[in-house]
Structures are given as C-alpha cells and as structure tokens.
PDB file of C-alpha atoms in Angstrom:
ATOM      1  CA  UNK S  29     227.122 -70.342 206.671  1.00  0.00           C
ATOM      2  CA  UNK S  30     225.324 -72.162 204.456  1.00  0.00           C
ATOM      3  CA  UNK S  31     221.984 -72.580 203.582  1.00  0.00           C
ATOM      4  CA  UNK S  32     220.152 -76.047 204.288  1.00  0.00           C
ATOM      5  CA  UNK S  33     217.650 -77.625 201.795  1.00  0.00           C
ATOM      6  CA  UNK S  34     215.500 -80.374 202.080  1.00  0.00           C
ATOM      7  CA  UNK S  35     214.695 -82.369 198.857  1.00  0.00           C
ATOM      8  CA  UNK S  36     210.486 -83.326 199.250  1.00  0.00           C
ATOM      9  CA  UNK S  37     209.608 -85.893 195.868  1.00  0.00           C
ATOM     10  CA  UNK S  38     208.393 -89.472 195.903  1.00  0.00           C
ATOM     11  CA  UNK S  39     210.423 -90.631 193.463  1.00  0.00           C
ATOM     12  CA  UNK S  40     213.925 -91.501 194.759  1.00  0.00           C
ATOM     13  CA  UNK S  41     215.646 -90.689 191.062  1.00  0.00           C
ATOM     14  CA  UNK S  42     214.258 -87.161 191.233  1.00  0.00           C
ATOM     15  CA  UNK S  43     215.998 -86.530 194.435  1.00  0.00           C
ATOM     16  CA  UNK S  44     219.369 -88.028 193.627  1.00  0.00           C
ATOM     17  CA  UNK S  45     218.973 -85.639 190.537  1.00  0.00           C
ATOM     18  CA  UNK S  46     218.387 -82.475 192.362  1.00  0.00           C
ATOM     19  CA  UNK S  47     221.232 -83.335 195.361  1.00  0.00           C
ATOM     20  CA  UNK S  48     223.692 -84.124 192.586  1.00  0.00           C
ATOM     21  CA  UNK S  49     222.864 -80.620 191.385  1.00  0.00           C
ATOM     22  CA  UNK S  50     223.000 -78.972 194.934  1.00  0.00           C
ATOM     23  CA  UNK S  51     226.216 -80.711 195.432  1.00  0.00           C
ATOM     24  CA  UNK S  52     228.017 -80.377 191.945  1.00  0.00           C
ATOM     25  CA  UNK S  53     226.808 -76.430 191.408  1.00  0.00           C
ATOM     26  CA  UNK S  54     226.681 -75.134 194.857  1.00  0.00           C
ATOM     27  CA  UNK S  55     228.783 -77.131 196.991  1.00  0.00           C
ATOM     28  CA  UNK S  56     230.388 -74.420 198.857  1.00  0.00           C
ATOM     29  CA  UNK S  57     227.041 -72.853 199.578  1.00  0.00           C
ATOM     30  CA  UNK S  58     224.221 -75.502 200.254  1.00  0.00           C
ATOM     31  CA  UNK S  59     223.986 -78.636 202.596  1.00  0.00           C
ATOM     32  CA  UNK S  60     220.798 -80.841 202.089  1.00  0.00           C
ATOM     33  CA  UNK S  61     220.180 -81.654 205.454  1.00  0.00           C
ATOM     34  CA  UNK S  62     217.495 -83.959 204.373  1.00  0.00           C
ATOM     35  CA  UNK S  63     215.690 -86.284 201.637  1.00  0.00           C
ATOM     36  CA  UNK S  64     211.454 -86.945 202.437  1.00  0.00           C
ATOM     37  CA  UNK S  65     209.464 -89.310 200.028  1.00  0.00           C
ATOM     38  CA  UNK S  66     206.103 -87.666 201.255  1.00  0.00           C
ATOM     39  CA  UNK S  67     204.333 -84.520 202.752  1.00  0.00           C
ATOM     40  CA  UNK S  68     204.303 -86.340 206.707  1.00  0.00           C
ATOM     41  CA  UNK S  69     207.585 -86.886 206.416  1.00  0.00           C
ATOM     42  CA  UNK S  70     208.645 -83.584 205.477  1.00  0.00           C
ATOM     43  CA  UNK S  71     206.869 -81.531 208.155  1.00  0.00           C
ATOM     44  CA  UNK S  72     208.777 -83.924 210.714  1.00  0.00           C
ATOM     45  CA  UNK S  73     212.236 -82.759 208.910  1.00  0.00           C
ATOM     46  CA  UNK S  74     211.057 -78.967 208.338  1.00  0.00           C
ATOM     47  CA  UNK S  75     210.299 -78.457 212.071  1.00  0.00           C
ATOM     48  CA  UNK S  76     213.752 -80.832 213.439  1.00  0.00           C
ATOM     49  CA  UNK S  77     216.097 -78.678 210.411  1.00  0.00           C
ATOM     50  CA  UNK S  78     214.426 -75.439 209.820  1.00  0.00           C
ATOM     51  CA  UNK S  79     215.672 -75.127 206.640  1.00  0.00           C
ATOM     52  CA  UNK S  80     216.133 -72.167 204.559  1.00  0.00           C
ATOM     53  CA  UNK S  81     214.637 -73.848 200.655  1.00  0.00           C
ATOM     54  CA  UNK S  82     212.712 -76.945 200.495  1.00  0.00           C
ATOM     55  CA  UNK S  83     212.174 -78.597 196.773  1.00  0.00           C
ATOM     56  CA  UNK S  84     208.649 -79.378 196.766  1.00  0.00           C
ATOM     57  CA  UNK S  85     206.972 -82.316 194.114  1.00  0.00           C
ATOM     58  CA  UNK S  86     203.918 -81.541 193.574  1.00  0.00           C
ATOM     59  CA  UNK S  87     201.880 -85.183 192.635  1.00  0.00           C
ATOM     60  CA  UNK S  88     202.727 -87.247 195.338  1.00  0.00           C
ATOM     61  CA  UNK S  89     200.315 -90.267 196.028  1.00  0.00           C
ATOM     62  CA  UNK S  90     199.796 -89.894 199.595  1.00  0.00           C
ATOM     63  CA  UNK S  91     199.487 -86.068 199.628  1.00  0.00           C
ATOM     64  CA  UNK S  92     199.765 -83.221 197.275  1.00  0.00           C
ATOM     65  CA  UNK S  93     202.581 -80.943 197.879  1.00  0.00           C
ATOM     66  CA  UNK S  94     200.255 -78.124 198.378  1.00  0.00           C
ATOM     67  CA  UNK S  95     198.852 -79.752 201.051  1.00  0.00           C
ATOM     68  CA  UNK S  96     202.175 -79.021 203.256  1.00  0.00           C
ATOM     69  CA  UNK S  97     201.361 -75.420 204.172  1.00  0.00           C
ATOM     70  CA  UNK S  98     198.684 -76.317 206.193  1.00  0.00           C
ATOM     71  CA  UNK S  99     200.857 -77.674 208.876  1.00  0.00           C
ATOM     72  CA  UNK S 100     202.605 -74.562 209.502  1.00  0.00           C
ATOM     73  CA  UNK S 101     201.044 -71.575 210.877  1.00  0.00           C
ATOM     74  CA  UNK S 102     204.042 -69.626 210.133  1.00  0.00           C
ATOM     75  CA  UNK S 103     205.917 -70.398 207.074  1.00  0.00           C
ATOM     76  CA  UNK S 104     209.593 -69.623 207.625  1.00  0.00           C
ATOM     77  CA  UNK S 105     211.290 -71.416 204.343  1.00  0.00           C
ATOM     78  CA  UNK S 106     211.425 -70.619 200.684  1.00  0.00           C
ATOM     79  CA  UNK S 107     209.946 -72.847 198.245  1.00  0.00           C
ATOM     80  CA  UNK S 108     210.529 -74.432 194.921  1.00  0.00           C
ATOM     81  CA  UNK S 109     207.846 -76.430 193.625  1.00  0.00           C
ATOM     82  CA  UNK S 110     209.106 -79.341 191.307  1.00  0.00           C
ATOM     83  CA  UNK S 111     206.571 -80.892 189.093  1.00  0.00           C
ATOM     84  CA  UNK S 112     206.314 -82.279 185.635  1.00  0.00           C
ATOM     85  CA  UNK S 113     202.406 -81.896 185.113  1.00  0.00           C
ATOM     86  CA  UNK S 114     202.275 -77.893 183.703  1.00  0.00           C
ATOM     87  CA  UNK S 115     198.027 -77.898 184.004  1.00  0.00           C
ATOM     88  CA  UNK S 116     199.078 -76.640 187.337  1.00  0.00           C
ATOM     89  CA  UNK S 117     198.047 -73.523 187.961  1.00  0.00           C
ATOM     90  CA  UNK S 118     201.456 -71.753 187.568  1.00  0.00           C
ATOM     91  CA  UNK S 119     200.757 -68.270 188.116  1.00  0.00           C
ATOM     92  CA  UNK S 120     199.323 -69.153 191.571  1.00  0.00           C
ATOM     93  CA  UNK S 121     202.403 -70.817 191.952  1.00  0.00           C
ATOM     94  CA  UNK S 122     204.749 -68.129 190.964  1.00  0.00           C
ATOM     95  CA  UNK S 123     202.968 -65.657 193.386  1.00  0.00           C
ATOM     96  CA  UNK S 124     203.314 -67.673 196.783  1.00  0.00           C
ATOM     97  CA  UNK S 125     206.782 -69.645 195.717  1.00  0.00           C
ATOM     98  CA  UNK S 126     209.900 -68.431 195.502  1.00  0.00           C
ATOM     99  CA  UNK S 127     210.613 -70.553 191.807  1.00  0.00           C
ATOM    100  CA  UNK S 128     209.180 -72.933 190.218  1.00  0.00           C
ATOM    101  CA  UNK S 129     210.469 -76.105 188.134  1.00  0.00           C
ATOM    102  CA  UNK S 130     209.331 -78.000 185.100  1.00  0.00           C
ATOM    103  CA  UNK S 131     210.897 -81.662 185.125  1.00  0.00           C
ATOM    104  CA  UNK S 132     212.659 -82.631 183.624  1.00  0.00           C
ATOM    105  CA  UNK S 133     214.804 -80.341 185.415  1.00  0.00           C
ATOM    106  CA  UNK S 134     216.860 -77.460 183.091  1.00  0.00           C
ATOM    107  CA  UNK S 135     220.127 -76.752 184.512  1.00  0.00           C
ATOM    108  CA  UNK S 136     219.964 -73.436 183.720  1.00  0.00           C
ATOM    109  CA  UNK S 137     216.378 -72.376 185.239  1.00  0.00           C
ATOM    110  CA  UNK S 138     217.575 -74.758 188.791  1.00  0.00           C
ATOM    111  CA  UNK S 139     220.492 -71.972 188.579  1.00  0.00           C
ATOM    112  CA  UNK S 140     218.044 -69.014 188.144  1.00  0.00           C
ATOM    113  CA  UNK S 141     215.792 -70.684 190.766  1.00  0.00           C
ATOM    114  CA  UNK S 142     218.828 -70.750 193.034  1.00  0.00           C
ATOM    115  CA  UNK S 143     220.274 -67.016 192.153  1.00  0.00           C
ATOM    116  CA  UNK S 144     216.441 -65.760 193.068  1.00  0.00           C
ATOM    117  CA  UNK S 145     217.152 -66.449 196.576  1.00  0.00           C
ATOM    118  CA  UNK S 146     220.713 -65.500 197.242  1.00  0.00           C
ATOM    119  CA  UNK S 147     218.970 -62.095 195.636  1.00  0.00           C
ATOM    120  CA  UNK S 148     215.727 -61.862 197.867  1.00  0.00           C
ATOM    121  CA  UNK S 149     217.794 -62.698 200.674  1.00  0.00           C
ATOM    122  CA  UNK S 150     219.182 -59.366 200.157  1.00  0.00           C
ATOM    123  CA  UNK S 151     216.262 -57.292 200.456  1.00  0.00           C
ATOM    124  CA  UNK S 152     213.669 -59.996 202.101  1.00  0.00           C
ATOM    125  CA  UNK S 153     210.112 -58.858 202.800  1.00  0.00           C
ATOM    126  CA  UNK S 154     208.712 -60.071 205.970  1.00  0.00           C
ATOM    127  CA  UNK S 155     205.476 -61.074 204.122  1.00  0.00           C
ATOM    128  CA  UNK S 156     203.812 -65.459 204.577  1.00  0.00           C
ATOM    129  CA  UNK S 157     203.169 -64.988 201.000  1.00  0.00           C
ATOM    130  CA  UNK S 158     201.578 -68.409 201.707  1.00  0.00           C
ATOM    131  CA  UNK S 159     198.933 -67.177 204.235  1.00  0.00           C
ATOM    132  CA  UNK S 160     198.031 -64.801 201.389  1.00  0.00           C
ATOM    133  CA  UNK S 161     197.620 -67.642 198.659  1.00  0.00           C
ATOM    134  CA  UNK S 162     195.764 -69.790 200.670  1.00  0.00           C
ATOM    135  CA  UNK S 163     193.326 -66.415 201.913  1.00  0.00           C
ATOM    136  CA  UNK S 164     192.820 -65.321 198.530  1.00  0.00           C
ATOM    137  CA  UNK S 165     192.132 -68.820 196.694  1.00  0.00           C
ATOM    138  CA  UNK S 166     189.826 -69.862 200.265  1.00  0.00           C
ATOM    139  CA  UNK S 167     187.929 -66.734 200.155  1.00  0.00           C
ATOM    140  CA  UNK S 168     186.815 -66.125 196.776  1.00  0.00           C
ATOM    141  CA  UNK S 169     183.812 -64.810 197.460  1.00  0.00           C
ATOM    142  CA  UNK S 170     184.376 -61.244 198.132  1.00  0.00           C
ATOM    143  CA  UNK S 171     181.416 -60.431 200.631  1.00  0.00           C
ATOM    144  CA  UNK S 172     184.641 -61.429 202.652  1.00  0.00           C
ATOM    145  CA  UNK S 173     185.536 -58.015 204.088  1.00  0.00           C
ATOM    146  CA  UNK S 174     189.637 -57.931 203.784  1.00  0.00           C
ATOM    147  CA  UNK S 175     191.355 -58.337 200.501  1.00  0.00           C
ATOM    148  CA  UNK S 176     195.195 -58.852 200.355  1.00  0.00           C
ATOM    149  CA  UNK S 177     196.727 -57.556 197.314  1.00  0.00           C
ATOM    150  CA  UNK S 178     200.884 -58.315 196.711  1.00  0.00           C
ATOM    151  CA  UNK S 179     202.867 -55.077 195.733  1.00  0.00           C
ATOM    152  CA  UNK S 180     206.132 -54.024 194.861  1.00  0.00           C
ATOM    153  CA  UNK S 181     207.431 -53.516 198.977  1.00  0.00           C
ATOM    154  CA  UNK S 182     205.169 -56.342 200.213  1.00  0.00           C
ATOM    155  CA  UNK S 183     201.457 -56.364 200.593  1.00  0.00           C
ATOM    156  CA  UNK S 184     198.544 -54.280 201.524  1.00  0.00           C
ATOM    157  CA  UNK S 185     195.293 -55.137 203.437  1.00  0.00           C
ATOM    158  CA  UNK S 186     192.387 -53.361 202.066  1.00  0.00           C
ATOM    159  CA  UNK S 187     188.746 -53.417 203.328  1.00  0.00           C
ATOM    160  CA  UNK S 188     186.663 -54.356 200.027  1.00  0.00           C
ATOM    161  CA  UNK S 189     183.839 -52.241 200.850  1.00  0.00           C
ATOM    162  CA  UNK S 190     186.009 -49.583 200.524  1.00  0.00           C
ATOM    163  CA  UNK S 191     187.066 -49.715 196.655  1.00  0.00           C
ATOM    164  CA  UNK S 192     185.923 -47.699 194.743  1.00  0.00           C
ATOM    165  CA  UNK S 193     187.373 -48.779 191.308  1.00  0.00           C
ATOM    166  CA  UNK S 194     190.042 -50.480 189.942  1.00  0.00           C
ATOM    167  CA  UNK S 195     192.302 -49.467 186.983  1.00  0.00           C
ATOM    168  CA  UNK S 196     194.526 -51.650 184.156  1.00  0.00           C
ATOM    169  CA  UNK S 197     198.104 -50.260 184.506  1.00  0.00           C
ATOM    170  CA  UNK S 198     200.161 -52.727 182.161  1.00  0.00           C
ATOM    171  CA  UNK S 199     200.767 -56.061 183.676  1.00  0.00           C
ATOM    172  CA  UNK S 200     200.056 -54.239 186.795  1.00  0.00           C
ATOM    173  CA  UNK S 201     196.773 -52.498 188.523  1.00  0.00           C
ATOM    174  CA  UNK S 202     195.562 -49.468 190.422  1.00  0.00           C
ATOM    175  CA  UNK S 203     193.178 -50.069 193.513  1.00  0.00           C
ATOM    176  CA  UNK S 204     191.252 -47.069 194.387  1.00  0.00           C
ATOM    177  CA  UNK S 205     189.380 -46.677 197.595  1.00  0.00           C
ATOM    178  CA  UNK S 206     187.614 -44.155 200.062  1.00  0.00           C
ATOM    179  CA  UNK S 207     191.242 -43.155 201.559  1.00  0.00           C
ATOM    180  CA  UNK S 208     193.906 -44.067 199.123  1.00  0.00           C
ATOM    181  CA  UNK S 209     195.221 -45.353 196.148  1.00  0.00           C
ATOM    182  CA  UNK S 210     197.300 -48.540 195.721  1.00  0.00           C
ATOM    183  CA  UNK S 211     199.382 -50.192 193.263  1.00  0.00           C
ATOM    184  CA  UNK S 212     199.279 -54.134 193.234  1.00  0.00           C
ATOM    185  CA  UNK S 213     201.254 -56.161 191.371  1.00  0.00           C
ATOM    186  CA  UNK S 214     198.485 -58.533 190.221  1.00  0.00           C
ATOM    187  CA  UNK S 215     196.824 -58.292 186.553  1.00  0.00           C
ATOM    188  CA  UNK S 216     193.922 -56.854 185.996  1.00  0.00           C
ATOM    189  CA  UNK S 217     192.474 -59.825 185.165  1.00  0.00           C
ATOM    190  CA  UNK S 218     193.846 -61.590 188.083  1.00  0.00           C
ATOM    191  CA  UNK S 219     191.971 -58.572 190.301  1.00  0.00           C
ATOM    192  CA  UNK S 220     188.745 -58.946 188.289  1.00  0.00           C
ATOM    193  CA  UNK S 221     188.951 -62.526 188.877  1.00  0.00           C
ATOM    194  CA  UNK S 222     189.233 -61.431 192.757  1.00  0.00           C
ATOM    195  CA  UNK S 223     186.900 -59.208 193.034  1.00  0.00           C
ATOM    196  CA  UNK S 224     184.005 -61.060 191.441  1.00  0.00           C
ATOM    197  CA  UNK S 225     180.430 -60.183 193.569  1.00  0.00           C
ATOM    198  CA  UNK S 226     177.678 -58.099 192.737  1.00  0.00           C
ATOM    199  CA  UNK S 227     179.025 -55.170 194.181  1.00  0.00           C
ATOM    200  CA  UNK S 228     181.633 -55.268 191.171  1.00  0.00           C
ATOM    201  CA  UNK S 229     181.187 -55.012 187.312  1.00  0.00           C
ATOM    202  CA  UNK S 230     183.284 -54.637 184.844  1.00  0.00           C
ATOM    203  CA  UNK S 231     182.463 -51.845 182.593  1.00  0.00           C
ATOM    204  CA  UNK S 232     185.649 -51.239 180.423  1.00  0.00           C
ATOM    205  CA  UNK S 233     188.606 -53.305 179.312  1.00  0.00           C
ATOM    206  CA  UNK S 234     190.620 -51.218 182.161  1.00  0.00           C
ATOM    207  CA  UNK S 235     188.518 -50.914 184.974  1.00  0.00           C
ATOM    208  CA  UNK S 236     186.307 -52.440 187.230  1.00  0.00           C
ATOM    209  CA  UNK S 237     183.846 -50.456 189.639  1.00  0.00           C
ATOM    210  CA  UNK S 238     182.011 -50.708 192.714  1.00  0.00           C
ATOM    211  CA  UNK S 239     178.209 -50.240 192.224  1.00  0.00           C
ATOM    212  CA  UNK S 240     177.876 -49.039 195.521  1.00  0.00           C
ATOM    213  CA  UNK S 241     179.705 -45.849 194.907  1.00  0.00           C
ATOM    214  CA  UNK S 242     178.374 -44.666 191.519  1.00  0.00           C
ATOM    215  CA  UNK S 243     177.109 -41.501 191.427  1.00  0.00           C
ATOM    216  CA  UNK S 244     175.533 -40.228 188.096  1.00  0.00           C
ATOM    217  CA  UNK S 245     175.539 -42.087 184.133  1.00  0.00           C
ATOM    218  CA  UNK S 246     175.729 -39.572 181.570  1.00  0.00           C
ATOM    219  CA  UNK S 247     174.138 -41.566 178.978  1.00  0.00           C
ATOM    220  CA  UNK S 248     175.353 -39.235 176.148  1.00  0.00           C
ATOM    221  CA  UNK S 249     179.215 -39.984 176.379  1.00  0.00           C
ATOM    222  CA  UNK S 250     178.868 -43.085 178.594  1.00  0.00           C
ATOM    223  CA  UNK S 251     180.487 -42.107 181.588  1.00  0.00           C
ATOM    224  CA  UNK S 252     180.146 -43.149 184.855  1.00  0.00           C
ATOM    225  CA  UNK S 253     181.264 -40.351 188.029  1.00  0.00           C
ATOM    226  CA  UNK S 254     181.852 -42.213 191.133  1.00  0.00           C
ATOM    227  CA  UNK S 255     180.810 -40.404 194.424  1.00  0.00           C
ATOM    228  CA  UNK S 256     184.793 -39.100 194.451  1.00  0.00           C
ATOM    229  CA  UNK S 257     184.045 -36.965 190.806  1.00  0.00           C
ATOM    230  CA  UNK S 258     186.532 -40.136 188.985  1.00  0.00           C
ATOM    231  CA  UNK S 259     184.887 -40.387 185.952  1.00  0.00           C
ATOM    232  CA  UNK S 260     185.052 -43.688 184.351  1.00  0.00           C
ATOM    233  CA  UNK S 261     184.689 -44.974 180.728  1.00  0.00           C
ATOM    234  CA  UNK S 262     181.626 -47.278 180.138  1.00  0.00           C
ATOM    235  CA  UNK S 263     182.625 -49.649 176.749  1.00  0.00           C
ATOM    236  CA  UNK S 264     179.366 -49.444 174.724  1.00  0.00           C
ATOM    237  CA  UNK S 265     180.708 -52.849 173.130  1.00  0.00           C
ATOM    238  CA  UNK S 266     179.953 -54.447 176.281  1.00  0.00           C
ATOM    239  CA  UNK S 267     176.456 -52.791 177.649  1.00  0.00           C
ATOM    240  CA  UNK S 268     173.616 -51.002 176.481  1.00  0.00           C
ATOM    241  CA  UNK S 269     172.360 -48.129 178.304  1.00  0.00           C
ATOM    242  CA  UNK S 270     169.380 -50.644 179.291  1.00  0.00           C
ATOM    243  CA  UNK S 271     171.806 -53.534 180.008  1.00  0.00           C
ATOM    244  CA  UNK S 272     174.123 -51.126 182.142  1.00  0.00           C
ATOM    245  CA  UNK S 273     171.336 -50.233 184.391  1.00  0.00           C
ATOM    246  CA  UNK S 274     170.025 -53.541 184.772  1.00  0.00           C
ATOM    247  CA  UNK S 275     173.431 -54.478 185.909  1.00  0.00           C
ATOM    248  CA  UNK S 276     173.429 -51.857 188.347  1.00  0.00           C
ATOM    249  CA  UNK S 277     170.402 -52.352 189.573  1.00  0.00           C
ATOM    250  CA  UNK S 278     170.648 -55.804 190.701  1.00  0.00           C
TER     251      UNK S 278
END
C-alpha cells in the first residue's frame, strides 16, 4: 500500500517541485492525494484523506503553518515542515516534526526526510509529539505542575515538584526526582531553559537544582547535599558564598 501525502505551500511552483519529486523518486511508494494553498484548506483534506506525511510551508499569508495543529486534537500524520526563512526556531522543529526542509529543496536531504519515515514506521512510538511541543512552549512557566520530557522509548510525565536536580550527560540529560531517575533526550540547556522558576538555579555548568530540596552548603568545598545525600558541585565562578545564599533564599 502506499503511503498518501498531501503537499500544504502557497506558492503553486513549490508544490509542483515537491510532487515532481514524490512522483520521479518514489513513485512506486507514495500517492499525493492532495495539493492545499493554505492552512483551512488543508485541515478540510487532512480529515477527508487521512494521510500518512503532509509537507508543511511554514510563511503562508493567511496562516502560519504552525497554526495547523490546533485543529486536531489528535495528530495522526507525520510532518515535514518546508520553509526557506532558517530564523525559525529549528530545534523546536526537529523535536515535534518528523524532518525538516530548507528551500530551496536538496534532493538529497527530501530523500533522508523520506527514508526517516519508512524507518520510524518500523518501530513507531505512540507518542502526539505535537501535544508535547505545544505543552512545553504554552507552559513555560514551571509553577505548572507536569513536565513532559522526550526520551529515547517515548516520553515521560514528571511532576516538577518532584525534581530534585538535573544533570549534563553529553547532548543528553539526567532528571532526578523523589522516586526515580530519568534520561531525556533534551540538552541541558534546553532543560534549564524549561525549568526556569525560582524553585530552580543553576549552580554548575552540569546541573541544575531544586531549592526546595537542599539540605546543607558546606561552604569549605562548595558543595551542596540535597535531602537524598546527592552531593552537588557549586561553580565558585558563578556565586559567592553570599550570592549563593541570597539565591536560595529568595
């Protein structure tokens, strides 16, 4: 069977690009079942065709291609954004999206695009990675109680009251809480950038605490123990013993 594809970009050159593509590349394995010039348009086709990738633009004049999600309380296709303006934030991209695109379109990256999703049809997560986008960038603010994390199998659901610390493992980090340990496949940076309230300081390059649940600051080797014995590494580059307990103490 093959897999349907819906083409969503304003600009009727761009599609006729992308379907001669589909058609000269994949012809045995993809059918566009349909072409949309604008966001309303395509959530008419997505719900009629339930298709299995739609191209997404991103600038369009009557809506922005983000703006489609909102329509769907499930989201059931793959997407790969299109879009020729790279201030976009890309990484945000590249977490909910199955690919994305820089136009002018490379051959060889609209064949990797493609490849991704034969692959992670394979071993498919049941995870609206878009639900998870749109909860993390809507709820910034972490006096929000539930923070979704992606990780390696899917994603995990974690109470932010309940972490303790966080750690910098490579490109990846470590989520400690009350119960259990968890390893996300976000940045440290990227969690930092997260988990940004008062309850959380960064005191160290590699990790980020939870005021709530320090314990004790040996002032001597600047070391913080958490109420589970973790001892963590205070950077004396970035507080003063004064400056660390004014932090704290707010």
């Amino acid at each position: 069977m093959k897999i349907k594809i819906i083409i969503v970009d304003d600009e009727s050159h761009a599609r006729s690009f992308l379907k001669k593509l589909c058609n000269h590349l994949y012809n045995d394995k993809i059918e566009i079942v349909d072409e949309c010039d604008s966001v309303k348009k395509a959530v008419i086709s997505i719900k009629k065709h339930n298709p299995d990738i739609v191209f997404l633009d991103i600038q369009m004049p009557e809506e922005n291609g983000f703006g489609l999600f909102k329509y769907f309380e499930t989201v059931e296709f793959d997407t790969i954004f299109t879009t020729a303006h790279k201030e976009y934030a890309i990484d945000a991209i590249k977490n909910s999206a199955l690919d994305y695109l820089i136009k002018p379109i490379d051959i060889k990256d609209f064949k990797l695009a493609i490849s991704r999703f034969f692959k992670a049809k394979l071993d498919r997560v049941n995870l609206d990675r878009y639900k998870l986008l749109a909860e993390n960038i809507a709820n910034q603010n972490t006096g929000k109680e539930r923070i979704v994390f992606a990780s390696k199998t899917g994603f995990e659901v974690v109470q932010a009251n309940t972490i303790i610390f966080c750690k910098s493992d490579g490109a990846y980090t470590i989520v400690h809480t009350l119960d259990k340990k968890y390893f996300t496949s976000k940045s440290f940076k990227e969690t930092c950038e997260l988990l940004h309230s008062s309850n959380f300081l960064r005191v160290h390059r590699s990790f980020l605490i939870n005021i709530n649940f320090i314990n004790s600051f040996r002032s001597d080797e600047f070391i913080l123990e958490m109420i589970t014995g973790d001892k963590i590494p205070v950077s004396d580059k970035s507080f003063t013993k004064k400056e660390l307990i004014d932090a704290i103490s707010k």
